[in-house]
Backbone as XML, in Angstrom:
<?xml version="1.0"?>
<chain id="A" units="angstrom">
  <residue number="1" name="MET">
    <atom name="N" x="-26.496" y="-24.011" z="-8.126"/>
    <atom name="CA" x="-25.085" y="-24.296" z="-8.001"/>
    <atom name="C" x="-24.360" y="-22.999" z="-7.628"/>
  </residue>
  <residue number="2" name="THR">
    <atom name="N" x="-23.500" y="-23.097" z="-6.664"/>
    <atom name="CA" x="-22.755" y="-21.927" z="-6.227"/>
    <atom name="C" x="-21.265" y="-22.213" z="-6.329"/>
  </residue>
  <residue number="3" name="CYS">
    <atom name="N" x="-20.505" y="-21.174" z="-6.373"/>
    <atom name="CA" x="-19.058" y="-21.374" z="-6.349"/>
    <atom name="C" x="-18.539" y="-20.860" z="-5.011"/>
  </residue>
  <residue number="4" name="GLY">
    <atom name="N" x="-17.589" y="-21.545" z="-4.450"/>
    <atom name="CA" x="-17.059" y="-21.152" z="-3.164"/>
    <atom name="C" x="-17.794" y="-21.819" z="-2.013"/>
  </residue>
  <residue number="5" name="ARG">
    <atom name="N" x="-17.296" y="-21.569" z="-0.852"/>
    <atom name="CA" x="-17.888" y="-22.170" z="0.349"/>
    <atom name="C" x="-19.005" y="-21.285" z="0.883"/>
  </residue>
  <residue number="6" name="PRO">
    <atom name="N" x="-19.966" y="-21.870" z="1.587"/>
    <atom name="CA" x="-21.071" y="-21.070" z="2.117"/>
    <atom name="C" x="-20.601" y="-20.151" z="3.249"/>
  </residue>
  <residue number="7" name="PHE">
    <atom name="N" x="-21.385" y="-19.109" z="3.467"/>
    <atom name="CA" x="-21.044" y="-18.124" z="4.492"/>
    <atom name="C" x="-20.996" y="-18.754" z="5.878"/>
  </residue>
  <residue number="8" name="GLN">
    <atom name="N" x="-21.833" y="-19.732" z="6.130"/>
    <atom name="CA" x="-21.866" y="-20.376" z="7.441"/>
    <atom name="C" x="-20.500" y="-20.979" z="7.771"/>
  </residue>
  <residue number="9" name="TRP">
    <atom name="N" x="-19.846" y="-21.585" z="6.775"/>
    <atom name="CA" x="-18.501" y="-22.140" z="6.988"/>
    <atom name="C" x="-17.532" y="-21.028" z="7.367"/>
  </residue>
  <residue number="10" name="PHE">
    <atom name="N" x="-17.595" y="-19.926" z="6.662"/>
    <atom name="CA" x="-16.697" y="-18.809" z="6.947"/>
    <atom name="C" x="-16.902" y="-18.313" z="8.372"/>
  </residue>
  <residue number="11" name="HIS">
    <atom name="N" x="-18.139" y="-18.197" z="8.781"/>
    <atom name="CA" x="-18.449" y="-17.710" z="10.121"/>
    <atom name="C" x="-17.951" y="-18.677" z="11.198"/>
  </residue>
  <residue number="12" name="GLU">
    <atom name="N" x="-18.021" y="-19.977" z="10.931"/>
    <atom name="CA" x="-17.562" y="-20.965" z="11.908"/>
    <atom name="C" x="-16.042" y="-21.037" z="11.976"/>
  </residue>
  <residue number="13" name="GLU">
    <atom name="N" x="-15.388" y="-20.950" z="10.843"/>
    <atom name="CA" x="-13.928" y="-21.077" z="10.800"/>
    <atom name="C" x="-13.207" y="-19.786" z="11.211"/>
  </residue>
  <residue number="14" name="PHE">
    <atom name="N" x="-13.801" y="-18.642" z="10.927"/>
    <atom name="CA" x="-13.174" y="-17.351" z="11.207"/>
    <atom name="C" x="-14.153" y="-16.473" z="11.985"/>
  </residue>
  <residue number="15" name="PRO">
    <atom name="N" x="-14.342" y="-16.749" z="13.271"/>
    <atom name="CA" x="-15.309" y="-15.958" z="14.034"/>
    <atom name="C" x="-14.870" y="-14.485" z="14.146"/>
  </residue>
  <residue number="16" name="LEU">
    <atom name="N" x="-15.854" y="-13.638" z="14.153"/>
    <atom name="CA" x="-15.624" y="-12.195" z="14.210"/>
    <atom name="C" x="-14.800" y="-11.797" z="15.422"/>
  </residue>
  <residue number="17" name="GLY">
    <atom name="N" x="-15.045" y="-12.437" z="16.548"/>
    <atom name="CA" x="-14.320" y="-12.116" z="17.767"/>
    <atom name="C" x="-12.839" y="-12.472" z="17.709"/>
  </residue>
  <residue number="18" name="THR">
    <atom name="N" x="-12.433" y="-13.251" z="16.728"/>
    <atom name="CA" x="-11.031" y="-13.632" z="16.602"/>
    <atom name="C" x="-10.256" y="-12.676" z="15.705"/>
  </residue>
  <residue number="19" name="TRP">
    <atom name="N" x="-10.808" y="-12.386" z="14.520"/>
    <atom name="CA" x="-10.038" y="-11.580" z="13.575"/>
    <atom name="C" x="-10.260" y="-10.077" z="13.703"/>
  </residue>
  <residue number="20" name="LEU">
    <atom name="N" x="-11.385" y="-9.638" z="14.240"/>
    <atom name="CA" x="-11.629" y="-8.201" z="14.345"/>
    <atom name="C" x="-10.655" y="-7.503" z="15.294"/>
  </residue>
  <residue number="21" name="PRO">
    <atom name="N" x="-10.371" y="-8.029" z="16.493"/>
    <atom name="CA" x="-9.385" y="-7.362" z="17.348"/>
    <atom name="C" x="-7.984" y="-7.328" z="16.716"/>
  </residue>
  <residue number="22" name="LYS">
    <atom name="N" x="-7.635" y="-8.379" z="15.986"/>
    <atom name="CA" x="-6.319" y="-8.410" z="15.342"/>
    <atom name="C" x="-6.215" y="-7.362" z="14.240"/>
  </residue>
  <residue number="23" name="LEU">
    <atom name="N" x="-7.338" y="-7.029" z="13.638"/>
    <atom name="CA" x="-7.353" y="-6.031" z="12.585"/>
    <atom name="C" x="-6.942" y="-4.660" z="13.114"/>
  </residue>
  <residue number="24" name="PHE">
    <atom name="N" x="-7.329" y="-4.340" z="14.339"/>
    <atom name="CA" x="-7.042" y="-3.033" z="14.915"/>
    <atom name="C" x="-5.875" y="-3.029" z="15.890"/>
  </residue>
  <residue number="25" name="ALA">
    <atom name="N" x="-5.280" y="-4.173" z="16.158"/>
    <atom name="CA" x="-4.140" y="-4.245" z="17.074"/>
    <atom name="C" x="-2.877" y="-3.808" z="16.347"/>
  </residue>
  <residue number="26" name="GLY">
    <atom name="N" x="-2.121" y="-2.969" z="16.965"/>
    <atom name="CA" x="-0.867" y="-2.530" z="16.365"/>
    <atom name="C" x="0.241" y="-3.525" z="16.656"/>
  </residue>
  <residue number="27" name="GLU">
    <atom name="N" x="0.710" y="-4.167" z="15.619"/>
    <atom name="CA" x="1.797" y="-5.117" z="15.771"/>
    <atom name="C" x="2.936" y="-4.703" z="14.851"/>
  </residue>
  <residue number="28" name="GLY">
    <atom name="N" x="4.129" y="-5.022" z="15.245"/>
    <atom name="CA" x="5.266" y="-4.736" z="14.387"/>
    <atom name="C" x="5.900" y="-3.401" z="14.727"/>
  </residue>
  <residue number="29" name="ASP">
    <atom name="N" x="7.046" y="-3.176" z="14.160"/>
    <atom name="CA" x="7.789" y="-1.947" z="14.379"/>
    <atom name="C" x="7.640" y="-1.072" z="13.140"/>
  </residue>
  <residue number="30" name="CYS">
    <atom name="N" x="6.911" y="0.004" z="13.263"/>
    <atom name="CA" x="6.646" y="0.867" z="12.117"/>
    <atom name="C" x="7.883" y="1.644" z="11.669"/>
  </residue>
  <residue number="31" name="LEU">
    <atom name="N" x="8.862" y="1.771" z="12.536"/>
    <atom name="CA" x="10.059" y="2.518" z="12.176"/>
    <atom name="C" x="11.127" y="1.647" z="11.535"/>
  </residue>
  <residue number="32" name="LYS">
    <atom name="N" x="10.942" y="0.351" z="11.549"/>
    <atom name="CA" x="11.919" y="-0.562" z="10.963"/>
    <atom name="C" x="11.829" y="-0.483" z="9.436"/>
  </residue>
  <residue number="33" name="ILE">
    <atom name="N" x="12.956" y="-0.257" z="8.788"/>
    <atom name="CA" x="12.992" y="-0.181" z="7.334"/>
    <atom name="C" x="13.106" y="-1.597" z="6.791"/>
  </residue>
  <residue number="34" name="GLU">
    <atom name="N" x="12.059" y="-2.039" z="6.117"/>
    <atom name="CA" x="11.997" y="-3.396" z="5.604"/>
    <atom name="C" x="12.558" y="-3.503" z="4.191"/>
  </residue>
  <residue number="35" name="TRP">
    <atom name="N" x="12.541" y="-2.419" z="3.427"/>
    <atom name="CA" x="12.871" y="-2.485" z="2.023"/>
    <atom name="C" x="13.563" y="-1.188" z="1.612"/>
  </residue>
  <residue number="36" name="SER">
    <atom name="N" x="14.555" y="-1.301" z="0.735"/>
    <atom name="CA" x="15.212" y="-0.100" z="0.211"/>
    <atom name="C" x="15.706" y="-0.372" z="-1.201"/>
  </residue>
  <residue number="37" name="LEU">
    <atom name="N" x="15.872" y="0.689" z="-1.960"/>
    <atom name="CA" x="16.387" y="0.624" z="-3.323"/>
    <atom name="C" x="17.433" y="1.716" z="-3.449"/>
  </residue>
  <residue number="38" name="PHE">
    <atom name="N" x="18.647" y="1.346" z="-3.768"/>
    <atom name="CA" x="19.778" y="2.286" z="-3.849"/>
    <atom name="C" x="19.997" y="3.005" z="-2.520"/>
  </residue>
  <residue number="39" name="GLY">
    <atom name="N" x="19.695" y="2.331" z="-1.428"/>
    <atom name="CA" x="19.883" y="2.904" z="-0.112"/>
    <atom name="C" x="18.781" y="3.863" z="0.306"/>
  </residue>
  <residue number="40" name="LEU">
    <atom name="N" x="17.725" y="3.973" z="-0.480"/>
    <atom name="CA" x="16.611" y="4.868" z="-0.164"/>
    <atom name="C" x="15.384" y="4.042" z="0.198"/>
  </residue>
  <residue number="41" name="SER">
    <atom name="N" x="14.688" y="4.474" z="1.233"/>
    <atom name="CA" x="13.467" y="3.775" z="1.641"/>
    <atom name="C" x="12.289" y="4.254" z="0.799"/>
  </residue>
  <residue number="42" name="ILE">
    <atom name="N" x="11.141" y="3.638" z="0.999"/>
    <atom name="CA" x="9.952" y="3.994" z="0.218"/>
    <atom name="C" x="9.537" y="5.461" z="0.425"/>
  </residue>
  <residue number="43" name="PRO">
    <atom name="N" x="9.558" y="6.014" z="1.651"/>
    <atom name="CA" x="9.224" y="7.439" z="1.787"/>
    <atom name="C" x="10.205" y="8.348" z="1.040"/>
  </residue>
  <residue number="44" name="ASP">
    <atom name="N" x="11.492" y="7.992" z="1.033"/>
    <atom name="CA" x="12.474" y="8.795" z="0.294"/>
    <atom name="C" x="12.183" y="8.765" z="-1.200"/>
  </residue>
  <residue number="45" name="LEU">
    <atom name="N" x="11.913" y="7.578" z="-1.723"/>
    <atom name="CA" x="11.613" y="7.446" z="-3.147"/>
    <atom name="C" x="10.314" y="8.145" z="-3.511"/>
  </residue>
  <residue number="46" name="SER">
    <atom name="N" x="9.348" y="8.108" z="-2.606"/>
    <atom name="CA" x="8.075" y="8.792" z="-2.847"/>
    <atom name="C" x="8.276" y="10.302" z="-2.902"/>
  </residue>
  <residue number="47" name="LEU">
    <atom name="N" x="9.121" y="10.833" z="-2.029"/>
    <atom name="CA" x="9.403" y="12.265" z="-2.029"/>
    <atom name="C" x="10.083" y="12.679" z="-3.339"/>
  </residue>
  <residue number="48" name="ILE">
    <atom name="N" x="11.044" y="11.897" z="-3.782"/>
    <atom name="CA" x="11.743" y="12.201" z="-5.042"/>
    <atom name="C" x="10.760" y="12.166" z="-6.210"/>
  </residue>
  <residue number="49" name="ALA">
    <atom name="N" x="9.906" y="11.140" z="-6.258"/>
    <atom name="CA" x="8.922" y="11.043" z="-7.342"/>
    <atom name="C" x="7.954" y="12.224" z="-7.307"/>
  </residue>
  <residue number="50" name="PHE">
    <atom name="N" x="7.502" y="12.613" z="-6.120"/>
    <atom name="CA" x="6.591" y="13.748" z="-5.998"/>
    <atom name="C" x="7.258" y="15.036" z="-6.482"/>
  </residue>
  <residue number="51" name="LEU">
    <atom name="N" x="8.508" y="15.251" z="-6.090"/>
    <atom name="CA" x="9.208" y="16.464" z="-6.511"/>
    <atom name="C" x="9.437" y="16.487" z="-8.021"/>
  </residue>
  <residue number="52" name="LEU">
    <atom name="N" x="9.746" y="15.334" z="-8.610"/>
    <atom name="CA" x="9.916" y="15.269" z="-10.067"/>
    <atom name="C" x="8.598" y="15.565" z="-10.785"/>
  </residue>
  <residue number="53" name="LEU">
    <atom name="N" x="7.504" y="14.987" z="-10.292"/>
    <atom name="CA" x="6.206" y="15.262" z="-10.905"/>
    <atom name="C" x="5.797" y="16.721" z="-10.730"/>
  </residue>
  <residue number="54" name="LEU">
    <atom name="N" x="6.113" y="17.289" z="-9.578"/>
    <atom name="CA" x="5.813" y="18.702" z="-9.345"/>
    <atom name="C" x="6.610" y="19.576" z="-10.300"/>
  </residue>
  <residue number="55" name="ALA">
    <atom name="N" x="7.892" y="19.249" z="-10.488"/>
    <atom name="CA" x="8.727" y="20.018" z="-11.417"/>
    <atom name="C" x="8.199" y="19.904" z="-12.843"/>
  </residue>
  <residue number="56" name="LEU">
    <atom name="N" x="7.770" y="18.722" z="-13.243"/>
    <atom name="CA" x="7.208" y="18.562" z="-14.588"/>
    <atom name="C" x="5.906" y="19.343" z="-14.737"/>
  </residue>
  <residue number="57" name="ALA">
    <atom name="N" x="5.097" y="19.347" z="-13.706"/>
    <atom name="CA" x="3.830" y="20.068" z="-13.772"/>
    <atom name="C" x="4.048" y="21.578" z="-13.835"/>
  </residue>
  <residue number="58" name="VAL">
    <atom name="N" x="5.042" y="22.074" z="-13.119"/>
    <atom name="CA" x="5.292" y="23.520" z="-13.089"/>
    <atom name="C" x="6.009" y="23.961" z="-14.357"/>
  </residue>
  <residue number="59" name="MET">
    <atom name="N" x="7.014" y="23.220" z="-14.775"/>
    <atom name="CA" x="7.821" y="23.631" z="-15.925"/>
    <atom name="C" x="7.209" y="23.220" z="-17.253"/>
  </residue>
  <residue number="60" name="GLY">
    <atom name="N" x="6.419" y="22.170" z="-17.262"/>
    <atom name="CA" x="5.875" y="21.646" z="-18.508"/>
    <atom name="C" x="5.030" y="22.630" z="-19.297"/>
  </residue>
  <residue number="61" name="PRO">
    <atom name="N" x="3.963" y="23.171" z="-18.729"/>
    <atom name="CA" x="3.100" y="24.065" z="-19.512"/>
    <atom name="C" x="3.766" y="25.383" z="-19.891"/>
  </residue>
  <residue number="62" name="GLY">
    <atom name="N" x="4.686" y="25.872" z="-19.094"/>
    <atom name="CA" x="5.302" y="27.170" z="-19.366"/>
    <atom name="C" x="6.554" y="27.095" z="-20.212"/>
  </residue>
  <residue number="63" name="ALA">
    <atom name="N" x="7.038" y="25.912" z="-20.525"/>
    <atom name="CA" x="8.279" y="25.765" z="-21.296"/>
    <atom name="C" x="8.010" y="26.031" z="-22.774"/>
  </residue>
  <residue number="64" name="PRO">
    <atom name="N" x="9.003" y="26.588" z="-23.472"/>
    <atom name="CA" x="8.844" y="26.776" z="-24.920"/>
    <atom name="C" x="8.671" y="25.415" z="-25.617"/>
  </residue>
  <residue number="65" name="PRO">
    <atom name="N" x="8.089" y="25.383" z="-26.801"/>
    <atom name="CA" x="7.778" y="24.127" z="-27.471"/>
    <atom name="C" x="8.971" y="23.186" z="-27.668"/>
  </residue>
  <residue number="66" name="GLY">
    <atom name="N" x="10.165" y="23.670" z="-27.921"/>
    <atom name="CA" x="11.300" y="22.772" z="-28.161"/>
    <atom name="C" x="12.220" y="22.588" z="-26.977"/>
  </residue>
  <residue number="67" name="ALA">
    <atom name="N" x="11.820" y="22.992" z="-25.784"/>
    <atom name="CA" x="12.710" y="22.973" z="-24.631"/>
    <atom name="C" x="12.961" y="21.567" z="-24.094"/>
  </residue>
  <residue number="68" name="TRP">
    <atom name="N" x="12.050" y="20.647" z="-24.295"/>
    <atom name="CA" x="12.188" y="19.308" z="-23.709"/>
    <atom name="C" x="12.780" y="18.288" z="-24.667"/>
  </residue>
  <residue number="69" name="ARG">
    <atom name="N" x="13.281" y="18.696" z="-25.808"/>
    <atom name="CA" x="13.868" y="17.749" z="-26.758"/>
    <atom name="C" x="15.299" y="17.483" z="-26.478"/>
  </residue>
</chain>
């Protein structure tokens, strides 16, 4: 007893020659901003998060014991 459909079905329904070219074809507009939070896009938010983590990493070990309270 197996679960799921057999591989032969997958090969017949989704031939390699159909989906493989689509996998590498560039579609869509990469410069279009699809999502934002507080007017900032994902790269902006990623930069802010990286800078905050960098600041914590640099200041954390060298800070006096009660400095972060």
